[in-house]
Every structure is written in structure tokens, then in C-alpha cells.
Amino acid sequence: MTHLNSSFLEDNYSKIKEDSISGRWITLTDIEPLYLGLQNSEIQTKIIGESEEGRAIYKLKLGKGKKRILVWSQMHGNESTGTKAVFDFLNFLQRFPTHQITKSIIDNCSITIVPMLNPDGAQAYTRVNANNVDLNRDAVELEAKESKLLRSVLEEVNPQFCFNLHDQRTIFGVEGTKNPATISFLAPSEEEKRTITEGRKETMNVIVAMNDLLQEIIPNHVGRYTDEFYPTATGDNFQKLGHNTILIEAGHFAGDYDREEVRKFNFYALLQGIYHISSVESFKEFEKYLAIPNNIKNFYDVIYRSKNNEKDVAYQYVETIENDKFALVLTKEKEGNLSMYLAHKEFIKNS
């Protein structure tokens, strides 16, 4: 497998990061200037349709190779880390145009990106669209305009690989460690038996390359998301249709509730995955995917510890918009013996 140089990425990320967008609440208003800024570049920008409330949905195209890749982010409006990573990825290609990584990607791949599939949900900071439809559970009914647009792009591009970018909650940890799941991966199942098909093997192969890179930078902070089959889910259905679909779930890193460190790791994974696709011909090796630790629910945001853990109290942040600003509101979740749980912050109760 071909791996990126982690030192090169770390040394140059400050030049790559798209500083105009940051934090958790990313809307169409925030990224529309970035679309407009691409108009004189080699990246094609096109409005492919509108959301339920009439907001523009954009498609970007780049590359001239035979390997077709489709990337989308923010199908859940309140999951924006992948969107930030997408624009970091585009910056890398533009700011290092002669680098071997960029040349390999541009020469060997044709990439289509929908950076914000659900602009209404992004504006309202909700998972669902304006009609309360979860786009990630609408791959069969295609009830939402946004779901229909994504399906039309899929049929137009006919991708060999897809990247489905999401955020996961701070409750997830990496099994066998005391670390949060900062990035989690999934090669979706195609049916209830979770058979490891040839397509899933190819998906797993790309994930192995991404995980190998991240283990150099954030060792033991990467999890493997459950491959339970969801009959109406986008990734499961796209994989079933023959489009190898890689799910990237951006999670928590110590002290990073704005997910600015996590966006960096998300960008590294995305760049590594696409570079790997661009530079190899065989995607058969997959076994190391099965060794990635499970993603487990074992974290709270805050736990107040009591004597002998008899009256521990756990709290979780609720993400919300207050006075037109993103806010985290701490709410009580559970009380009792919580010795089996971890927390991103722990305190000792005085009594």
C-alpha cells in the first residue's frame, strides 16, 4: 500500500487549512464564497438543484483520470467536520499543484464532490432536512429532493468508490483503550448476513490505508463502526448497487469540541484514501480492516465521581443554536455506579 508522509502533512497543514470556515455550525452562507472562489480554477463548480427550502446544492468536479470517485458531506446538517475536510482537501490540490500526490490524484481520478447535501439542515443545525427526513435513511423511498439529487449524481458519475462523510457523537470510544473514537470507519454491509463480498473487500482495503496513516498520528484513536445492515441507509444501498462506499465518522479528540483538530485528521484520511485509490491497481488486501478495534459507547462528556462510585453523576452536552450562535448545554444523563464508563472530563465530588 502507498502511504502519505505524516510529517509532511503535519508540517504543512497550516498552509492547507481553509481558515474561513471553522467550528461546528457551518452553513451554505459560510461556504458559498468558497464555491465562487473556485470559478477560475481547474475545479468545475455547478449548482445541481435546490433543497426543500430553495437553497442551492453545489457539485464540484476535478481530475481527468479513469477512476471515478464520489464524495458527499453534510447529508446530516449538523455534521460539518467532513465539509471542512473537503475544503482542506481542495486547498491541498490547489496549493501543491506540482506535488506527486496531486499529480497522481488529478491524472488517475475523476472526482465529484457534493460538499453540503443538506443546506436546510445545516442552517437549522439539525440532522434532518426541512421536511424532517433523515437523508441517510431515504435511499430507498427517495422522498426528499436532496436524496433524489444525490441519486442522480450517483447514476451520472457511476463511481467505483464513494466517501460518505459524517460526524459521530462524543459517546464513542475505541474498544480496548481509554481513548475516544476520534475517527471511525465502516465498510457497509450489503445484506443482513454481512457477507464480505468482493466490493466490501475493496472498500476495506482503502480503509486499511487510511487507518495505517492515522495510526502514525493518533495511535489507538481509530474505531470500526458497526456493520449492522440498515436496509434504507445510503451507504448500505450504494455498496449494494456496486459502488464501494467508505464511511468516515469524525468523532471527539481531547478538548476539541469545535472539531478543528478532528477536521485535520478527517482531511488526512480523505487525502490518503483518494491517493491510495489513485496509485494502486489491486484492492484485494483487506484482512487488517477486521483488526481495527470496535467503536463502542463508553463515554460521557462529564462525570462527577463519588466515593466508591456509588453516586456518580454523568452529563452530556446537547448541541444547540442560541442567539444565532452555536452552544453546548450540559444536561444530566445518568446517576449511579458509572465505574464502567469514561468521561472526557472527570471531577471528584466533595460529598
mmCIF file of C-alpha atoms in Angstrom:
data_model
loop_
_atom_site.group_PDB
_atom_site.id
_atom_site.type_symbol
_atom_site.label_atom_id
_atom_site.label_comp_id
_atom_site.label_asym_id
_atom_site.label_seq_id
_atom_site.Cartn_x
_atom_site.Cartn_y
_atom_site.Cartn_z
ATOM 1 C CA MET A 1 0.000 0.000 0.000
ATOM 2 C CA THR A 2 1.117 3.559 -0.709
ATOM 3 C CA HIS A 3 1.133 5.851 2.321
ATOM 4 C CA LEU A 4 1.463 9.584 2.670
ATOM 5 C CA ASN A 5 4.279 11.100 4.686
ATOM 6 C CA SER A 6 2.694 12.044 8.004
ATOM 7 C CA SER A 7 5.480 14.514 8.826
ATOM 8 C CA PHE A 8 4.920 16.325 5.533
ATOM 9 C CA LEU A 9 1.205 16.653 6.314
ATOM 10 C CA GLU A 10 1.756 17.849 9.867
ATOM 11 C CA ASP A 11 4.423 20.350 8.804
ATOM 12 C CA ASN A 12 2.255 21.840 6.051
ATOM 13 C CA TYR A 13 -1.272 21.697 7.439
ATOM 14 C CA SER A 14 -1.242 25.372 8.468
ATOM 15 C CA LYS A 15 -0.779 26.232 4.772
ATOM 16 C CA ILE A 16 -3.566 23.868 3.730
ATOM 17 C CA LYS A 17 -6.335 24.575 6.247
ATOM 18 C CA GLU A 18 -9.268 26.616 4.931
ATOM 19 C CA ASP A 19 -9.311 29.244 7.683
ATOM 20 C CA SER A 20 -12.533 30.931 6.544
ATOM 21 C CA ILE A 21 -14.637 28.096 7.975
ATOM 22 C CA SER A 22 -14.315 26.769 11.498
ATOM 23 C CA GLY A 23 -16.351 25.469 14.393
ATOM 24 C CA ARG A 24 -19.370 23.181 14.315
ATOM 25 C CA TRP A 25 -22.089 25.320 12.736
ATOM 26 C CA ILE A 26 -21.232 25.504 9.023
ATOM 27 C CA THR A 27 -23.943 26.803 6.675
ATOM 28 C CA LEU A 28 -24.326 27.489 2.964
ATOM 29 C CA THR A 29 -23.649 31.173 3.679
ATOM 30 C CA ASP A 30 -20.255 30.167 5.083
ATOM 31 C CA ILE A 31 -19.140 28.063 2.127
ATOM 32 C CA GLU A 32 -20.810 29.771 -0.843
ATOM 33 C CA PRO A 33 -17.904 32.254 -1.153
ATOM 34 C CA LEU A 34 -15.581 29.261 -1.410
ATOM 35 C CA TYR A 35 -17.609 27.883 -4.315
ATOM 36 C CA LEU A 36 -17.417 31.243 -6.042
ATOM 37 C CA GLY A 37 -13.679 31.388 -5.408
ATOM 38 C CA LEU A 38 -13.196 28.180 -7.376
ATOM 39 C CA GLN A 39 -14.680 29.569 -10.584
ATOM 40 C CA ASN A 40 -11.333 30.480 -12.137
ATOM 41 C CA SER A 41 -9.640 27.259 -11.048
ATOM 42 C CA GLU A 42 -9.482 23.826 -12.643
ATOM 43 C CA ILE A 43 -12.273 22.714 -10.320
ATOM 44 C CA GLN A 44 -15.652 22.906 -12.030
ATOM 45 C CA THR A 45 -18.482 24.329 -9.928
ATOM 46 C CA LYS A 46 -22.146 23.761 -10.733
ATOM 47 C CA ILE A 47 -25.482 24.166 -8.966
ATOM 48 C CA ILE A 48 -27.255 20.845 -9.458
ATOM 49 C CA GLY A 49 -30.525 21.704 -7.734
ATOM 50 C CA GLU A 50 -32.174 23.145 -4.668
ATOM 51 C CA SER A 51 -33.080 21.937 -1.209
ATOM 52 C CA GLU A 52 -36.650 21.715 0.027
ATOM 53 C CA GLU A 53 -36.412 25.358 1.154
ATOM 54 C CA GLY A 54 -34.769 26.530 -2.065
ATOM 55 C CA ARG A 55 -31.122 26.672 -1.042
ATOM 56 C CA ALA A 56 -28.547 25.859 -3.714
ATOM 57 C CA ILE A 57 -26.833 22.473 -3.734
ATOM 58 C CA TYR A 58 -23.462 22.513 -5.465
ATOM 59 C CA LYS A 59 -21.406 19.880 -7.244
ATOM 60 C CA LEU A 60 -17.659 20.172 -7.782
ATOM 61 C CA LYS A 61 -15.699 18.206 -10.386
ATOM 62 C CA LEU A 62 -11.969 17.772 -10.794
ATOM 63 C CA GLY A 63 -9.431 15.383 -12.243
ATOM 64 C CA LYS A 64 -9.024 13.687 -15.607
ATOM 65 C CA GLY A 65 -8.453 10.051 -14.721
ATOM 66 C CA LYS A 66 -10.445 6.870 -15.223
ATOM 67 C CA LYS A 67 -11.009 6.054 -11.556
ATOM 68 C CA ARG A 68 -14.341 7.636 -10.643
ATOM 69 C CA ILE A 69 -14.887 8.856 -7.070
ATOM 70 C CA LEU A 70 -17.933 10.487 -5.457
ATOM 71 C CA VAL A 71 -17.680 12.373 -2.152
ATOM 72 C CA TRP A 72 -20.506 13.971 -0.180
ATOM 73 C CA SER A 73 -20.796 15.643 3.201
ATOM 74 C CA GLN A 74 -23.421 17.166 5.478
ATOM 75 C CA MET A 75 -26.289 14.930 4.446
ATOM 76 C CA HIS A 76 -26.915 15.432 8.159
ATOM 77 C CA GLY A 77 -26.960 19.198 8.519
ATOM 78 C CA ASN A 78 -25.365 19.248 11.963
ATOM 79 C CA GLU A 79 -22.372 17.119 10.907
ATOM 80 C CA SER A 80 -19.925 19.547 9.354
ATOM 81 C CA THR A 81 -16.438 18.196 10.054
ATOM 82 C CA GLY A 82 -16.304 16.396 6.710
ATOM 83 C CA THR A 83 -17.259 19.609 4.919
ATOM 84 C CA LYS A 84 -14.309 21.412 6.459
ATOM 85 C CA ALA A 85 -12.069 18.486 5.496
ATOM 86 C CA VAL A 86 -13.315 18.646 1.884
ATOM 87 C CA PHE A 87 -12.219 22.254 1.514
ATOM 88 C CA ASP A 88 -8.873 21.439 3.135
ATOM 89 C CA PHE A 89 -8.532 18.684 0.514
ATOM 90 C CA LEU A 90 -9.290 21.128 -2.311
ATOM 91 C CA ASN A 91 -6.779 23.594 -0.857
ATOM 92 C CA PHE A 92 -4.102 20.898 -0.831
ATOM 93 C CA LEU A 93 -4.582 20.208 -4.532
ATOM 94 C CA GLN A 94 -4.501 23.920 -5.383
ATOM 95 C CA ARG A 95 -1.571 24.869 -3.139
ATOM 96 C CA PHE A 96 0.592 21.888 -4.090
ATOM 97 C CA PRO A 97 -0.255 21.571 -7.808
ATOM 98 C CA THR A 98 3.080 20.008 -8.801
ATOM 99 C CA HIS A 99 3.357 17.609 -5.881
ATOM 100 C CA GLN A 100 3.434 13.912 -6.741
ATOM 101 C CA ILE A 101 0.314 13.330 -4.593
ATOM 102 C CA THR A 102 -1.684 15.943 -6.510
ATOM 103 C CA LYS A 103 -0.455 14.704 -9.881
ATOM 104 C CA SER A 104 -1.399 11.127 -9.047
ATOM 105 C CA ILE A 105 -4.890 12.156 -7.951
ATOM 106 C CA ILE A 106 -5.578 14.501 -10.869
ATOM 107 C CA ASP A 107 -4.105 12.203 -13.522
ATOM 108 C CA ASN A 108 -5.724 8.992 -12.331
ATOM 109 C CA CYS A 109 -9.043 10.051 -10.805
ATOM 110 C CA SER A 110 -12.185 11.923 -11.754
ATOM 111 C CA ILE A 111 -13.697 13.223 -8.548
ATOM 112 C CA THR A 112 -17.179 14.612 -7.957
ATOM 113 C CA ILE A 113 -17.904 16.293 -4.608
ATOM 114 C CA VAL A 114 -21.170 17.478 -3.054
ATOM 115 C CA PRO A 115 -19.824 19.400 -0.052
ATOM 116 C CA MET A 116 -23.216 20.196 1.522
ATOM 117 C CA LEU A 117 -26.109 17.945 0.569
ATOM 118 C CA ASN A 118 -28.492 19.253 3.243
ATOM 119 C CA PRO A 119 -28.175 23.064 3.406
ATOM 120 C CA ASP A 120 -31.553 23.429 5.153
ATOM 121 C CA GLY A 121 -30.464 21.121 7.952
ATOM 122 C CA ALA A 122 -27.148 22.936 8.078
ATOM 123 C CA GLN A 123 -28.891 26.273 8.551
ATOM 124 C CA ALA A 124 -31.171 24.947 11.294
ATOM 125 C CA TYR A 125 -28.391 22.785 12.773
ATOM 126 C CA THR A 126 -30.486 19.639 12.557
ATOM 127 C CA ARG A 127 -29.765 16.099 11.435
ATOM 128 C CA VAL A 128 -32.829 16.023 9.178
ATOM 129 C CA ASN A 129 -33.891 18.155 6.220
ATOM 130 C CA ALA A 130 -36.611 20.828 6.233
ATOM 131 C CA ASN A 131 -39.337 18.158 5.954
ATOM 132 C CA ASN A 132 -37.921 16.153 8.854
ATOM 133 C CA VAL A 133 -36.482 13.469 6.567
ATOM 134 C CA ASP A 134 -33.223 11.772 7.544
ATOM 135 C CA LEU A 135 -31.430 11.688 4.198
ATOM 136 C CA ASN A 136 -29.280 8.814 5.396
ATOM 137 C CA ARG A 137 -32.391 6.672 5.757
ATOM 138 C CA ASP A 138 -34.004 7.777 2.497
ATOM 139 C CA ALA A 139 -32.028 5.754 -0.036
ATOM 140 C CA VAL A 140 -34.987 3.541 -0.975
ATOM 141 C CA GLU A 141 -38.043 5.809 -0.801
ATOM 142 C CA LEU A 142 -36.135 8.849 -2.141
ATOM 143 C CA GLU A 143 -38.733 11.072 -0.516
ATOM 144 C CA ALA A 144 -36.526 14.161 -0.219
ATOM 145 C CA LYS A 145 -35.353 16.409 -3.042
ATOM 146 C CA GLU A 146 -31.841 16.163 -1.670
ATOM 147 C CA SER A 147 -31.902 12.351 -1.760
ATOM 148 C CA LYS A 148 -33.070 12.396 -5.364
ATOM 149 C CA LEU A 149 -30.261 14.779 -6.278
ATOM 150 C CA LEU A 150 -27.635 12.547 -4.692
ATOM 151 C CA ARG A 151 -29.025 9.509 -6.510
ATOM 152 C CA SER A 152 -28.960 11.391 -9.818
ATOM 153 C CA VAL A 153 -25.308 12.311 -9.228
ATOM 154 C CA LEU A 154 -24.531 8.694 -8.371
ATOM 155 C CA GLU A 155 -26.103 7.499 -11.624
ATOM 156 C CA GLU A 156 -24.333 10.194 -13.651
ATOM 157 C CA VAL A 157 -20.892 9.554 -12.143
ATOM 158 C CA ASN A 158 -21.178 5.758 -11.757
ATOM 159 C CA PRO A 159 -18.378 5.858 -9.160
ATOM 160 C CA GLN A 160 -16.108 2.982 -8.300
ATOM 161 C CA PHE A 161 -15.606 4.460 -4.827
ATOM 162 C CA CYS A 162 -17.701 6.768 -2.651
ATOM 163 C CA PHE A 163 -16.774 8.664 0.511
ATOM 164 C CA ASN A 164 -19.726 9.280 2.839
ATOM 165 C CA LEU A 165 -18.659 11.879 5.435
ATOM 166 C CA HIS A 166 -20.367 12.092 8.825
ATOM 167 C CA ASP A 167 -19.854 13.116 12.447
ATOM 168 C CA GLN A 168 -20.437 10.833 15.412
ATOM 169 C CA ARG A 169 -21.272 11.761 18.992
ATOM 170 C CA THR A 170 -18.752 12.137 21.800
ATOM 171 C CA ILE A 171 -20.115 8.966 23.452
ATOM 172 C CA PHE A 172 -17.953 6.638 21.346
ATOM 173 C CA GLY A 173 -14.635 5.165 22.387
ATOM 174 C CA VAL A 174 -12.138 2.692 20.940
ATOM 175 C CA GLU A 175 -12.622 -0.773 22.394
ATOM 176 C CA GLY A 176 -9.679 -1.994 24.467
ATOM 177 C CA THR A 177 -8.392 1.536 25.144
ATOM 178 C CA LYS A 178 -9.345 4.552 27.222
ATOM 179 C CA ASN A 179 -9.388 6.768 24.137
ATOM 180 C CA PRO A 180 -12.291 8.445 22.369
ATOM 181 C CA ALA A 181 -13.034 7.302 18.832
ATOM 182 C CA THR A 182 -11.607 10.311 17.010
ATOM 183 C CA ILE A 183 -12.171 8.808 13.576
ATOM 184 C CA SER A 184 -14.254 5.720 12.841
ATOM 185 C CA PHE A 185 -14.536 3.836 9.573
ATOM 186 C CA LEU A 186 -17.072 1.473 8.064
ATOM 187 C CA ALA A 187 -17.284 -0.744 5.006
ATOM 188 C CA PRO A 188 -21.099 -1.033 4.898
ATOM 189 C CA SER A 189 -22.842 -4.378 4.634
ATOM 190 C CA GLU A 190 -24.936 -5.242 1.594
ATOM 191 C CA GLU A 191 -27.411 -7.540 3.344
ATOM 192 C CA GLU A 192 -28.330 -8.830 6.802
ATOM 193 C CA LYS A 193 -25.740 -11.632 6.842
ATOM 194 C CA ARG A 194 -22.956 -9.027 6.456
ATOM 195 C CA THR A 195 -21.181 -11.154 3.857
ATOM 196 C CA ILE A 196 -17.702 -9.905 2.992
ATOM 197 C CA THR A 197 -18.250 -9.505 -0.734
ATOM 198 C CA GLU A 198 -15.607 -8.559 -3.281
ATOM 199 C CA GLY A 199 -16.891 -4.995 -3.192
ATOM 200 C CA ARG A 200 -16.638 -4.825 0.593
ATOM 201 C CA LYS A 201 -13.093 -6.203 0.416
ATOM 202 C CA GLU A 202 -12.148 -3.325 -1.891
ATOM 203 C CA THR A 203 -13.800 -0.838 0.464
ATOM 204 C CA MET A 204 -11.952 -2.365 3.422
ATOM 205 C CA ASN A 205 -8.670 -2.149 1.508
ATOM 206 C CA VAL A 206 -8.953 1.631 1.197
ATOM 207 C CA ILE A 207 -9.879 1.929 4.877
ATOM 208 C CA VAL A 208 -6.778 -0.065 5.830
ATOM 209 C CA ALA A 209 -4.631 2.501 4.005
ATOM 210 C CA MET A 210 -6.359 5.383 5.811
ATOM 211 C CA ASN A 211 -6.081 3.674 9.183
ATOM 212 C CA ASP A 212 -2.375 2.917 8.701
ATOM 213 C CA LEU A 213 -1.700 6.628 8.220
ATOM 214 C CA LEU A 214 -3.808 7.729 11.184
ATOM 215 C CA GLN A 215 -2.144 5.207 13.477
ATOM 216 C CA GLU A 216 1.110 7.127 12.927
ATOM 217 C CA ILE A 217 -0.536 10.386 14.030
ATOM 218 C CA ILE A 218 -3.274 9.460 16.522
ATOM 219 C CA PRO A 219 -2.464 5.874 17.546
ATOM 220 C CA ASN A 220 -5.321 3.914 19.130
ATOM 221 C CA HIS A 221 -7.864 6.668 18.414
ATOM 222 C CA VAL A 222 -9.496 4.941 15.416
ATOM 223 C CA GLY A 223 -12.553 2.699 15.643
ATOM 224 C CA ARG A 224 -14.527 0.424 13.357
ATOM 225 C CA TYR A 225 -18.204 1.327 13.166
ATOM 226 C CA THR A 226 -20.803 -1.420 13.434
ATOM 227 C CA ASP A 227 -21.585 -3.086 10.108
ATOM 228 C CA GLU A 228 -25.173 -3.886 11.035
ATOM 229 C CA PHE A 229 -27.190 -3.757 7.816
ATOM 230 C CA TYR A 230 -29.643 -0.858 7.509
ATOM 231 C CA PRO A 231 -31.998 -1.562 4.573
ATOM 232 C CA THR A 232 -32.781 2.118 3.914
ATOM 233 C CA ALA A 233 -29.340 3.619 4.587
ATOM 234 C CA THR A 234 -27.410 5.382 1.852
ATOM 235 C CA GLY A 235 -24.069 3.670 2.311
ATOM 236 C CA ASP A 236 -25.555 0.189 2.542
ATOM 237 C CA ASN A 237 -27.599 0.715 -0.623
ATOM 238 C CA PHE A 238 -24.795 2.309 -2.624
ATOM 239 C CA GLN A 239 -22.490 -0.559 -1.640
ATOM 240 C CA LYS A 240 -25.226 -2.996 -2.638
ATOM 241 C CA LEU A 241 -25.514 -1.266 -6.018
ATOM 242 C CA GLY A 242 -21.823 -1.891 -6.664
ATOM 243 C CA HIS A 243 -20.368 1.476 -5.617
ATOM 244 C CA ASN A 244 -17.764 0.797 -2.916
ATOM 245 C CA THR A 245 -18.728 3.193 -0.122
ATOM 246 C CA ILE A 246 -16.350 4.290 2.615
ATOM 247 C CA LEU A 247 -17.978 5.809 5.694
ATOM 248 C CA ILE A 248 -15.840 8.225 7.682
ATOM 249 C CA GLU A 249 -17.237 9.230 11.071
ATOM 250 C CA ALA A 250 -15.489 12.199 12.697
ATOM 251 C CA GLY A 251 -15.611 11.928 16.482
ATOM 252 C CA HIS A 252 -14.008 13.521 19.520
ATOM 253 C CA PHE A 253 -10.404 14.370 20.345
ATOM 254 C CA ALA A 254 -9.292 15.634 23.746
ATOM 255 C CA GLY A 255 -10.563 19.187 24.313
ATOM 256 C CA ASP A 256 -11.666 19.587 20.696
ATOM 257 C CA TYR A 257 -15.396 20.265 20.861
ATOM 258 C CA ASP A 258 -15.070 22.567 17.833
ATOM 259 C CA ARG A 259 -13.567 19.628 15.922
ATOM 260 C CA GLU A 260 -10.749 21.677 14.481
ATOM 261 C CA GLU A 261 -8.147 19.025 15.284
ATOM 262 C CA VAL A 262 -10.526 16.313 14.122
ATOM 263 C CA ARG A 263 -11.076 18.056 10.771
ATOM 264 C CA LYS A 264 -7.340 17.762 10.229
ATOM 265 C CA PHE A 265 -7.394 14.013 10.859
ATOM 266 C CA ASN A 266 -10.504 13.733 8.665
ATOM 267 C CA PHE A 267 -8.659 15.559 5.879
ATOM 268 C CA TYR A 268 -5.632 13.282 6.276
ATOM 269 C CA ALA A 269 -7.873 10.225 5.974
ATOM 270 C CA LEU A 270 -9.691 11.597 2.920
ATOM 271 C CA LEU A 271 -6.460 12.560 1.170
ATOM 272 C CA GLN A 272 -4.883 9.194 1.968
ATOM 273 C CA GLY A 273 -7.933 7.297 0.774
ATOM 274 C CA ILE A 274 -8.153 9.117 -2.542
ATOM 275 C CA TYR A 275 -4.389 8.989 -3.068
ATOM 276 C CA HIS A 276 -4.434 5.242 -2.400
ATOM 277 C CA ILE A 277 -7.190 4.751 -4.964
ATOM 278 C CA SER A 278 -5.227 6.842 -7.457
ATOM 279 C CA SER A 279 -1.953 4.980 -7.042
ATOM 280 C CA VAL A 280 -2.750 1.248 -6.840
ATOM 281 C CA GLU A 281 -4.451 -1.209 -9.161
ATOM 282 C CA SER A 282 -5.289 -4.008 -6.736
ATOM 283 C CA PHE A 283 -7.630 -3.576 -3.771
ATOM 284 C CA LYS A 284 -7.604 -7.177 -2.586
ATOM 285 C CA GLU A 285 -5.818 -6.974 0.773
ATOM 286 C CA PHE A 286 -8.444 -6.362 3.427
ATOM 287 C CA GLU A 287 -7.762 -8.517 6.491
ATOM 288 C CA LYS A 288 -6.220 -5.707 8.572
ATOM 289 C CA TYR A 289 -9.598 -3.941 8.456
ATOM 290 C CA LEU A 290 -11.038 -6.645 10.699
ATOM 291 C CA ALA A 291 -8.343 -5.918 13.302
ATOM 292 C CA ILE A 292 -9.423 -2.279 13.747
ATOM 293 C CA PRO A 293 -10.988 -2.120 17.247
ATOM 294 C CA ASN A 294 -14.732 -1.721 17.548
ATOM 295 C CA ASN A 295 -16.388 1.619 18.099
ATOM 296 C CA ILE A 296 -18.169 1.322 21.485
ATOM 297 C CA LYS A 297 -20.472 3.547 23.549
ATOM 298 C CA ASN A 298 -18.484 4.058 26.734
ATOM 299 C CA PHE A 299 -18.030 7.828 27.158
ATOM 300 C CA TYR A 300 -19.874 10.745 28.711
ATOM 301 C CA ASP A 301 -18.754 14.334 28.381
ATOM 302 C CA VAL A 302 -18.524 14.897 32.148
ATOM 303 C CA ILE A 303 -18.673 12.572 35.140
ATOM 304 C CA TYR A 304 -18.653 13.678 38.772
ATOM 305 C CA ARG A 305 -17.174 10.745 40.662
ATOM 306 C CA SER A 306 -18.359 9.832 44.168
ATOM 307 C CA LYS A 307 -16.835 7.640 46.872
ATOM 308 C CA ASN A 308 -16.752 4.017 45.664
ATOM 309 C CA ASN A 309 -18.635 5.214 42.561
ATOM 310 C CA GLU A 310 -21.922 4.751 44.393
ATOM 311 C CA LYS A 311 -23.420 8.093 43.340
ATOM 312 C CA ASP A 312 -21.573 9.052 40.197
ATOM 313 C CA VAL A 313 -23.364 11.596 38.012
ATOM 314 C CA ALA A 314 -22.878 11.749 34.229
ATOM 315 C CA TYR A 315 -23.589 14.720 31.972
ATOM 316 C CA GLN A 316 -23.712 15.086 28.210
ATOM 317 C CA TYR A 317 -23.507 18.225 26.094
ATOM 318 C CA VAL A 318 -26.519 18.996 23.921
ATOM 319 C CA GLU A 319 -25.562 20.895 20.766
ATOM 320 C CA THR A 320 -27.878 23.780 20.011
ATOM 321 C CA ILE A 321 -28.146 27.218 18.435
ATOM 322 C CA GLU A 322 -28.812 30.031 20.911
ATOM 323 C CA ASN A 323 -28.985 33.710 19.945
ATOM 324 C CA ASP A 324 -27.700 32.799 16.491
ATOM 325 C CA LYS A 325 -24.601 31.118 17.915
ATOM 326 C CA PHE A 326 -23.563 27.511 18.407
ATOM 327 C CA ALA A 327 -23.770 26.451 22.048
ATOM 328 C CA LEU A 328 -23.128 23.381 24.177
ATOM 329 C CA VAL A 329 -25.604 22.898 27.024
ATOM 330 C CA LEU A 330 -24.635 20.415 29.739
ATOM 331 C CA THR A 331 -27.502 18.117 30.703
ATOM 332 C CA LYS A 332 -27.711 15.350 33.292
ATOM 333 C CA GLU A 333 -27.846 11.878 31.738
ATOM 334 C CA LYS A 334 -27.337 9.193 34.366
ATOM 335 C CA GLU A 335 -26.658 8.645 38.075
ATOM 336 C CA GLY A 336 -25.359 5.633 39.972
ATOM 337 C CA ASN A 337 -22.305 3.400 39.739
ATOM 338 C CA LEU A 338 -20.674 4.542 36.492
ATOM 339 C CA SER A 339 -17.297 2.901 37.050
ATOM 340 C CA MET A 340 -17.625 1.121 33.704
ATOM 341 C CA TYR A 341 -17.831 4.449 31.838
ATOM 342 C CA LEU A 342 -15.193 7.014 30.916
ATOM 343 C CA ALA A 343 -15.556 10.785 30.581
ATOM 344 C CA HIS A 344 -13.836 13.492 28.606
ATOM 345 C CA LYS A 345 -13.723 15.458 31.876
ATOM 346 C CA GLU A 346 -13.931 13.950 35.359
ATOM 347 C CA PHE A 347 -14.322 15.600 38.743
ATOM 348 C CA ILE A 348 -14.348 14.264 42.296
ATOM 349 C CA LYS A 349 -17.436 15.153 44.338
ATOM 350 C CA ASN A 350 -16.737 16.589 47.773
ATOM 351 C CA SER A 351 -19.537 14.642 49.376
#
